[in-house]
Tab-separated table of C-alpha atoms in Angstrom:
chain	number	residue	atom	x	y	z
A	221	MET	CA	5.141	16.099	-14.205
A	222	MET	CA	6.585	13.582	-11.777
A	223	ASN	CA	9.763	15.512	-11.063
A	224	GLY	CA	10.078	17.948	-8.174
A	225	GLU	CA	9.146	21.183	-9.947
A	226	GLY	CA	6.019	19.988	-11.702
A	227	LEU	CA	4.628	17.811	-8.942
A	228	ILE	CA	0.944	18.328	-8.175
A	229	GLN	CA	0.158	18.697	-4.477
A	230	VAL	CA	-3.194	18.006	-2.813
A	231	ARG	CA	-4.084	19.854	0.374
A	232	PRO	CA	-7.223	19.379	2.500
A	233	LEU	CA	-9.217	22.448	3.472
A	234	ASN	CA	-11.870	22.738	6.181
A	235	GLU	CA	-14.579	22.788	3.540
A	236	GLY	CA	-12.881	21.447	0.441
A	237	ILE	CA	-9.754	20.417	-1.462
A	238	GLU	CA	-6.959	22.506	-2.977
A	239	LEU	CA	-4.741	21.396	-5.871
A	240	THR	CA	-1.491	23.278	-6.523
A	241	TRP	CA	1.214	22.954	-9.206
A	242	SER	CA	4.324	24.748	-10.446
A	243	LEU	CA	4.028	24.324	-14.214
A	244	GLU	CA	3.599	27.587	-16.094
A	245	GLY	CA	0.942	28.277	-18.677
A	246	GLU	CA	-2.736	27.565	-19.095
A	247	VAL	CA	-4.304	24.552	-17.403
A	248	HIS	CA	-7.666	22.867	-17.941
A	249	VAL	CA	-9.244	21.090	-14.934
A	250	VAL	CA	-12.044	18.519	-15.172
A	251	ARG	CA	-13.757	17.267	-12.000
A	252	ASN	CA	-15.643	13.949	-12.212
A	253	GLY	CA	-16.128	14.471	-15.942
A	254	THR	CA	-17.257	18.123	-15.712
A	255	ASP	CA	-15.169	21.134	-16.783
A	256	VAL	CA	-14.540	23.296	-13.708
A	257	TYR	CA	-11.560	25.540	-14.450
A	258	GLU	CA	-9.443	26.930	-17.281
A	259	GLY	CA	-6.794	29.569	-16.694
A	260	THR	CA	-3.204	30.323	-15.731
A	261	GLU	CA	-3.451	30.200	-11.934
A	262	HIS	CA	-1.259	27.679	-10.093
A	263	HIS	CA	-4.054	26.297	-7.929
A	264	TYR	CA	-7.651	25.135	-7.973
A	265	VAL	CA	-10.021	24.991	-4.972
A	266	ASP	CA	-12.906	22.513	-4.898
A	267	LEU	CA	-15.668	23.387	-2.435
A	268	GLU	CA	-18.237	20.943	-3.849
A	269	THR	CA	-16.861	17.552	-2.805
A	270	LYS	CA	-18.520	15.968	0.231
A	271	VAL	CA	-16.546	14.504	3.133
A	272	GLY	CA	-15.453	10.960	2.289
A	273	GLU	CA	-16.476	11.240	-1.357
A	274	GLN	CA	-13.937	9.891	-3.842
A	275	VAL	CA	-13.260	12.555	-6.466
A	276	ALA	CA	-11.274	12.427	-9.700
A	277	TYR	CA	-9.619	15.424	-11.399
A	278	GLN	CA	-8.010	15.521	-14.835
A	279	LEU	CA	-5.488	18.309	-15.462
A	280	THR	CA	-4.272	19.171	-18.951
A	281	PHE	CA	-1.436	21.704	-19.275
A	282	ALA	CA	-0.485	23.935	-22.188
A	283	SER	CA	2.710	21.879	-22.563
A	284	GLY	CA	0.578	18.844	-23.410
A	285	GLU	CA	1.269	17.090	-20.114
A	286	GLU	CA	-1.699	15.445	-18.414
A	287	ALA	CA	-2.355	14.150	-14.902
A	288	SER	CA	-5.180	12.439	-13.045
A	289	VAL	CA	-5.631	13.206	-9.348
A	290	TYR	CA	-7.677	11.069	-6.968
A	291	THR	CA	-8.538	11.957	-3.389
A	292	ALA	CA	-11.434	12.602	-0.983
A	293	ALA	CA	-12.493	15.508	1.190
A	294	VAL	CA	-11.953	15.189	4.956
A	295	ASN	CA	-13.558	16.437	8.145
A	296	PRO	CA	-11.002	17.635	10.753
A	297	THR	CA	-13.409	16.781	13.610
A	298	ASP	CA	-14.378	13.241	12.549
A	299	ASP	CA	-13.806	10.370	15.013
A	300	VAL	CA	-12.172	8.120	12.383
A	301	TYR	CA	-8.529	9.042	11.731
A	302	TRP	CA	-8.564	8.692	7.940
A	303	ASN	CA	-11.746	10.744	7.698
A	304	ARG	CA	-9.780	13.577	9.338
A	305	HIS	CA	-6.638	13.181	7.242
A	306	MET	CA	-6.018	13.213	3.511
A	307	THR	CA	-4.726	10.539	1.129
A	308	ALA	CA	-4.293	11.134	-2.605
A	309	ALA	CA	-2.756	9.722	-5.774
A	310	VAL	CA	-1.455	11.613	-8.814
A	311	VAL	CA	-1.185	9.439	-11.939
A	312	THR	CA	0.607	10.428	-15.171
A	313	ASP	CA	2.128	8.649	-18.160
A	314	THR	CA	5.475	8.584	-16.357
A	315	GLY	CA	4.444	7.236	-12.962
A	316	THR	CA	2.350	7.469	-9.805
A	317	TYR	CA	2.744	9.832	-6.845
A	318	LEU	CA	1.115	8.769	-3.575
A	319	GLN	CA	0.734	11.376	-0.855
A	320	TRP	CA	-0.844	11.573	2.578
A	321	ASP	CA	-1.008	13.775	5.655
A	322	PRO	CA	2.018	13.057	7.877
A	323	ILE	CA	1.313	10.968	10.994
A	324	SER	CA	2.728	12.431	14.198
A	325	ASP	CA	5.501	10.421	15.919
A	326	VAL	CA	6.006	8.265	12.803
A	327	ASP	CA	9.551	8.170	11.400
A	328	SER	CA	9.078	5.932	8.356
A	329	TYR	CA	6.477	4.432	6.051
A	330	ALA	CA	6.757	1.048	4.326
A	331	ILE	CA	5.569	0.965	0.703
A	332	TYR	CA	4.156	-2.163	-0.933
A	333	ARG	CA	3.367	-2.566	-4.632
A	334	GLN	CA	1.303	-5.578	-5.718
A	335	GLY	CA	2.001	-7.144	-2.325
A	336	ARG	CA	5.797	-6.761	-2.465
A	337	ARG	CA	7.705	-4.320	-0.271
A	338	VAL	CA	9.468	-1.892	-2.606
A	339	ALA	CA	10.558	1.061	-0.449
A	340	GLU	CA	10.680	2.775	2.907
A	341	VAL	CA	10.294	6.548	3.055
A	342	SER	CA	10.575	9.135	5.813
A	343	GLY	CA	8.359	11.762	4.189
A	344	SER	CA	4.615	11.768	3.542
A	345	GLY	CA	4.805	10.813	-0.123
A	346	TYR	CA	6.177	8.222	-2.533
A	347	ILE	CA	6.935	8.401	-6.258
A	348	ASP	CA	6.783	5.227	-8.341
A	349	ASP	CA	8.355	6.099	-11.689
A	350	THR	CA	7.033	2.910	-13.318
A	351	PRO	CA	4.385	3.804	-15.936
A	352	LEU	CA	1.108	2.048	-15.183
A	353	GLN	CA	0.192	-0.647	-17.685
A	354	GLU	CA	-2.474	-2.364	-15.603
A	355	GLN	CA	-4.459	-2.005	-12.405
A	356	THR	CA	-1.922	-1.715	-9.561
A	357	PHE	CA	-2.439	-2.089	-5.813
A	358	TYR	CA	-0.342	0.010	-3.416
A	359	GLU	CA	-0.232	-0.276	0.351
A	360	VAL	CA	1.441	2.133	2.778
A	361	ARG	CA	1.987	0.992	6.385
A	362	ALA	CA	3.289	2.799	9.468
A	363	LEU	CA	3.614	2.074	13.187
A	364	ARG	CA	3.078	4.773	15.785
A	365	PRO	CA	4.320	4.132	19.367
A	366	MET	CA	1.597	4.085	21.969
A	367	LYS	CA	1.650	5.986	25.232
A	368	ARG	CA	0.567	3.682	28.043
A	369	THR	CA	-1.575	5.071	30.832
A	370	GLY	CA	-1.078	4.469	34.528
A	371	LYS	CA	-4.523	2.986	35.099
A	372	PRO	CA	-4.666	0.379	37.879
A	373	GLY	CA	-4.087	-3.109	36.512
A	374	ALA	CA	-3.016	-1.980	33.045
A	375	HIS	CA	0.651	-2.822	33.536
A	376	LEU	CA	-0.226	-6.176	35.111
A	377	ILE	CA	-2.449	-7.144	32.176
A	378	ASP	CA	0.207	-6.039	29.719
A	379	PHE	CA	2.849	-8.063	31.591
A	380	VAL	CA	0.681	-11.211	31.500
A	381	GLY	CA	0.107	-10.810	27.774
A	382	LYS	CA	3.797	-10.391	27.007
A	383	ALA	CA	4.838	-13.233	29.318
A	384	MET	CA	2.564	-15.619	27.438
A	385	THR	CA	4.186	-14.830	24.115
A	386	LEU	CA	7.889	-14.541	24.898
A	387	GLY	CA	8.705	-17.060	22.207
A	388	LYS	CA	7.305	-14.886	19.430
A	389	GLU	CA	9.422	-12.663	17.233
A	390	HIS	CA	10.494	-9.182	18.304
A	391	THR	CA	8.586	-7.525	15.474
A	392	LEU	CA	5.285	-8.689	16.896
A	393	SER	CA	6.323	-7.438	20.343
A	394	THR	CA	7.054	-4.023	18.816
A	395	ARG	CA	3.682	-3.964	17.099
A	396	ARG	CA	1.901	-4.691	20.370
A	397	ASP	CA	3.142	-1.353	21.641
A	398	SER	CA	2.115	0.507	18.475
A	399	GLU	CA	-0.917	1.672	16.596
A	400	LEU	CA	-1.001	0.524	12.991
A	401	TYR	CA	-1.828	2.894	10.119
A	402	VAL	CA	-2.595	1.438	6.691
A	403	MET	CA	-3.406	3.180	3.402
A	404	TYR	CA	-4.609	1.232	0.361
A	405	PHE	CA	-4.587	2.712	-3.145
A	406	MET	CA	-6.171	0.795	-6.034
A	407	VAL	CA	-4.826	2.618	-9.098
A	408	SER	CA	-6.001	1.918	-12.641
A	409	PRO	CA	-4.763	3.600	-15.830
A	410	SER	CA	-8.041	2.906	-17.627
A	411	THR	CA	-11.784	3.106	-17.071
A	412	PRO	CA	-13.176	-0.084	-15.456
A	413	GLU	CA	-15.310	-2.448	-17.512
A	414	ILE	CA	-18.210	-1.960	-15.095
A	415	THR	CA	-19.250	1.687	-15.302
A	416	GLU	CA	-22.522	1.562	-13.346
A	417	VAL	CA	-23.200	-0.129	-10.011
A	418	SER	CA	-26.610	-0.922	-8.536
A	419	ASP	CA	-25.823	-3.069	-5.476
A	420	VAL	CA	-22.860	-2.952	-3.068
A	421	GLN	CA	-22.389	-5.411	-0.204
A	422	LEU	CA	-19.920	-4.998	2.681
A	423	ARG	CA	-18.907	-8.021	4.810
A	424	VAL	CA	-16.904	-7.773	8.065
A	425	GLN	CA	-15.722	-10.836	10.037
A	426	PRO	CA	-13.574	-10.708	13.184
A	427	PHE	CA	-12.341	-14.240	13.946
A	428	ILE	CA	-9.942	-16.227	16.140
A	429	LYS	CA	-7.396	-18.039	13.966
A	430	PRO	CA	-6.260	-20.962	16.213
A	431	PRO	CA	-8.578	-23.866	17.124
A	432	ILE	CA	-8.017	-23.267	20.861
A	433	LEU	CA	-7.151	-20.018	22.658
A	434	LYS	CA	-5.687	-19.952	26.169
A	435	ASN	CA	-7.368	-17.578	28.611
A	436	PRO	CA	-4.767	-15.187	30.128
A	437	ASN	CA	-6.836	-15.026	33.333
A	438	LEU	CA	-5.419	-17.927	35.368
A	439	PHE	CA	-8.348	-17.775	37.832
A	440	SER	CA	-11.139	-18.028	35.265
A	441	PRO	CA	-13.468	-21.063	35.270
A	442	HIS	CA	-12.863	-21.137	31.480
A	443	PRO	CA	-9.113	-21.824	31.019
A	444	TYR	CA	-9.503	-22.217	27.250
A	445	PHE	CA	-11.811	-20.915	24.544
A	446	GLU	CA	-12.742	-22.501	21.259
A	447	GLY	CA	-11.291	-20.652	18.273
A	448	ASP	CA	-12.449	-20.544	14.673
A	449	ASP	CA	-9.573	-22.702	13.350
A	450	ARG	CA	-9.110	-20.947	10.017
A	451	SER	CA	-7.265	-18.329	8.025
A	452	TYR	CA	-8.685	-15.457	5.953
A	453	ASN	CA	-11.708	-16.536	3.914
A	454	VAL	CA	-14.637	-14.400	2.825
A	455	TYR	CA	-16.908	-17.458	2.679
A	456	ALA	CA	-15.955	-18.964	6.075
A	457	GLU	CA	-18.784	-19.874	8.424
A	458	ASN	CA	-16.556	-19.774	11.522
A	459	TYR	CA	-16.228	-16.263	12.957
A	460	ARG	CA	-16.876	-14.297	16.138
A	461	THR	CA	-19.332	-12.053	14.337
A	462	ARG	CA	-20.351	-11.441	10.748
A	463	THR	CA	-21.859	-8.109	9.774
A	464	GLU	CA	-23.153	-7.332	6.296
A	465	VAL	CA	-24.372	-3.996	5.010
A	466	MET	CA	-26.292	-4.151	1.753
A	467	VAL	CA	-26.906	-1.095	-0.417
A	468	GLU	CA	-29.383	-1.742	-3.235
A	469	GLN	CA	-30.797	0.311	-6.111
A	470	LEU	CA	-27.899	2.762	-6.226
A	471	ASN	CA	-28.944	3.716	-9.755
A	472	ASP	CA	-32.332	4.860	-8.394
A	473	VAL	CA	-33.411	5.633	-4.812
A	474	PRO	CA	-31.086	3.430	-2.715
A	475	LEU	CA	-32.109	1.031	0.038
A	476	VAL	CA	-29.764	0.298	2.971
A	477	SER	CA	-30.033	-2.730	5.274
A	478	ILE	CA	-27.847	-4.491	7.864
A	479	LYS	CA	-27.539	-8.162	8.790
A	480	LYS	CA	-25.597	-9.192	11.897
A	481	ASP	CA	-24.770	-12.531	13.453
A	482	ALA	CA	-22.597	-13.981	16.235
A	483	ASN	CA	-21.371	-17.547	16.613
A	484	VAL	CA	-21.343	-19.544	19.861
A	485	THR	CA	-18.524	-18.876	22.344
A	486	ARG	CA	-17.404	-22.039	24.164
A	487	GLY	CA	-15.104	-22.446	27.172
A	488	TYR	CA	-13.120	-25.617	27.977
A	489	THR	CA	-10.801	-27.133	30.538
A	490	LYS	CA	-7.299	-28.215	29.513
A	491	HIS	CA	-8.796	-31.708	28.988
A	492	HIS	CA	-11.317	-30.233	26.534
A	493	LYS	CA	-14.281	-30.561	28.853
A	494	LEU	CA	-16.968	-27.971	28.162
A	495	THR	CA	-17.175	-25.346	30.920
A	496	GLY	CA	-19.810	-23.115	29.353
A	497	GLU	CA	-21.230	-21.743	26.114
A	498	ASP	CA	-23.237	-18.704	25.101
A	499	VAL	CA	-23.831	-16.342	22.188
A	500	ALA	CA	-22.707	-12.723	22.448
A	501	SER	CA	-25.247	-9.964	22.010
A	502	VAL	CA	-25.055	-7.986	18.760
A	503	ASP	CA	-27.208	-5.124	20.052
A	504	GLN	CA	-24.196	-2.808	19.778
A	505	VAL	CA	-23.742	-3.498	16.068
A	506	TYR	CA	-25.597	-0.802	14.169
A	507	LEU	CA	-25.592	1.866	11.457
A	508	GLU	CA	-25.558	5.590	12.108
A	509	ASP	CA	-25.106	8.789	10.081
A	510	VAL	CA	-26.897	7.140	7.152
A	511	SER	CA	-27.419	9.527	4.235
A	512	ILE	CA	-29.400	8.432	1.166
A	513	GLU	CA	-29.637	10.395	-2.060
A	514	PRO	CA	-30.372	9.254	-5.612
A	515	GLY	CA	-27.242	7.412	-6.773
A	516	GLU	CA	-25.334	7.942	-3.511
A	517	VAL	CA	-25.165	6.494	0.032
A	518	THR	CA	-22.990	7.160	3.068
A	519	TYR	CA	-23.084	5.311	6.376
A	520	ARG	CA	-21.085	4.625	9.526
A	521	LEU	CA	-21.011	1.034	10.813
A	522	LYS	CA	-20.342	0.605	14.563
A	523	HIS	CA	-19.447	-2.667	16.295
A	524	SER	CA	-18.816	-3.434	19.980
A	525	VAL	CA	-19.229	-7.094	20.968
A	526	GLY	CA	-17.787	-8.808	24.037
A	527	ASN	CA	-17.136	-12.329	25.279
A	528	PRO	CA	-20.433	-13.630	26.774
A	529	LEU	CA	-18.643	-15.957	29.226
A	530	VAL	CA	-16.115	-13.626	30.882
A	531	ILE	CA	-15.397	-9.949	31.418
A	532	ALA	CA	-13.048	-8.914	28.619
A	533	PRO	CA	-12.547	-5.942	26.288
A	534	ASP	CA	-15.069	-5.777	23.455
A	535	ILE	CA	-14.152	-6.340	19.822
A	536	LYS	CA	-14.631	-2.826	18.490
A	537	TYR	CA	-14.580	-1.375	15.014
A	538	THR	CA	-15.979	1.539	13.035
A	539	ILE	CA	-16.256	1.717	9.234
A	540	VAL	CA	-17.287	4.772	7.230
A	541	ALA	CA	-18.419	4.209	3.626
A	542	HIS	CA	-19.191	6.655	0.833
A	543	LEU	CA	-20.672	4.801	-2.156
A	544	LYS	CA	-21.986	5.907	-5.528
A	545	ASN	CA	-23.579	4.205	-8.509
A	546	ARG	CA	-20.156	3.719	-10.105
A	547	PRO	CA	-17.219	1.492	-9.068
A	548	THR	CA	-15.278	4.247	-7.289
A	549	PHE	CA	-15.370	4.682	-3.540
A	550	LYS	CA	-13.552	5.478	-0.329
A	551	LEU	CA	-13.789	3.359	2.818
A	552	SER	CA	-12.111	4.212	6.123
A	553	GLY	CA	-12.148	2.523	9.483
A	554	GLU	CA	-10.471	1.556	12.716
A	555	HIS	CA	-10.528	-1.499	14.970
A	556	THR	CA	-8.892	-3.067	17.999
A	557	GLN	CA	-5.896	-5.148	16.959
A	558	SER	CA	-7.402	-8.363	18.270
A	559	PRO	CA	-8.698	-10.754	17.060
A	560	HIS	CA	-8.082	-11.176	13.311
A	561	HIS	CA	-10.186	-8.797	11.188
A	562	GLU	CA	-11.227	-9.185	7.555
A	563	ILE	CA	-13.293	-6.780	5.444
A	564	TYR	CA	-14.632	-7.440	1.945
A	565	LEU	CA	-16.791	-5.625	-0.591
A	566	ARG	CA	-18.760	-6.867	-3.592
A	567	MET	CA	-20.412	-4.897	-6.400
A	568	GLY	CA	-23.405	-6.693	-7.874
A	569	GLU	CA	-22.455	-10.256	-8.805
A	570	ALA	CA	-18.771	-9.443	-9.304
A	571	PRO	CA	-16.157	-11.303	-7.178
A	572	TRP	CA	-15.499	-10.107	-3.638
A	573	ILE	CA	-12.787	-7.456	-3.242
A	574	THR	CA	-10.477	-7.726	-0.239
A	575	ILE	CA	-10.563	-4.321	1.434
A	576	HIS	CA	-8.587	-4.924	4.624
A	577	ARG	CA	-7.059	-7.781	6.614
A	578	ALA	CA	-5.289	-7.483	9.971
A	579	ASP	CA	-3.690	-10.116	12.207
A	580	ASP	CA	-4.403	-10.617	15.890
A	581	LEU	CA	-1.637	-9.232	18.100
A	582	GLY	CA	-2.352	-11.518	21.053
A	583	VAL	CA	-3.650	-11.038	24.583
A	584	SER	CA	-1.449	-8.036	25.399
A	585	PHE	CA	-3.907	-5.931	23.426
A	586	MET	CA	-5.915	-5.949	26.684
A	587	ALA	CA	-3.612	-3.329	28.162
A	588	GLN	CA	-4.980	0.199	28.204
A	589	PRO	CA	-5.162	2.113	25.992
A	590	LEU	CA	-6.139	-0.444	23.360
A	591	PRO	CA	-3.830	-0.379	20.317
A	592	TYR	CA	-5.962	0.346	17.260
A	593	CYS	CA	-5.484	-0.176	13.559
A	594	HIS	CA	-6.481	2.813	11.383
A	595	TRP	CA	-7.017	2.007	7.699
A	596	THR	CA	-8.373	3.580	4.518
A	597	TYR	CA	-9.053	2.312	0.989
A	598	LEU	CA	-9.205	4.696	-1.994
A	599	THR	CA	-10.050	3.716	-5.558
A	600	CYS	CA	-8.011	5.712	-8.082
A	601	MET	CA	-9.827	5.341	-11.389
A	602	GLN	CA	-12.268	7.254	-13.556
């Protein structure tokens, strides 16, 4: 099943998902626990899955071979990259096959397994021939070169940002000129202990890691800004903003609410004398495209918050969530690559799950166009 001839392929359609395979003989397909096909065709088309909805298929072949396929339907016109493009995982007794839509202008993809880099591939797929014995976390990362515009001032801003960080490693410099694409796959060979979910909480916290941040604008009355002086921490009280989306009563008629907060921004002289302080407005942090059905919720979280003391690019992000009353989901999003970003999710009273973390690339992110990070998280379990 994991060799070339028998490999199952997943292809997005405008209104559904198509599975294809090369194995001969009868095949039985189960979709989310329901029988949907039995026959000798070499493909199955699913027109029932909603955009962004995590779906699980089980295929059983006449030869006795079995495979589980996990993916989500996409919308080719969506604003979020990973809502337009497919990711999928095929899991068998002999290994795991990750696949995704190829990213234009990307030559290679770095593969991580349980946090360790294990491979680099040039194609849009990766086969891990290690049989799964436990829940395994995969991450696929790629950099796509950016095309700078000729807008007035853009090159000057970019030059200032790079000049301030000449001492940093070349890899970071390369990343400043690239968009980052990240795919997360949480793959489990067994059914999770928690089979029903009532409440799901999302927490998003952009923050500034150092205690003090130098202002790249040499003529500003605020030469320095106070940072948050911390690393990644879901419970930290220091952040630029914290946004929480709570979904309750998923096993009945769900309720959706949002809580948003911004900390004080402070400016200082080089002698640490206060030059000003204010709190940024969170008016442009909101939910849209909210859909509520019994046992199911989708929403789109938007965030655009600036520095209240100076004119500077806003911290922007978008997150699209499709949640059900079971511990399987797909989240996708994008954000400016400054400052640090951290995203967490909690089901009921269970521990927080780290969904996505991304480092600040420094002040050169101010150049136009802004380099974004595009990420997606897919659970691959029954």
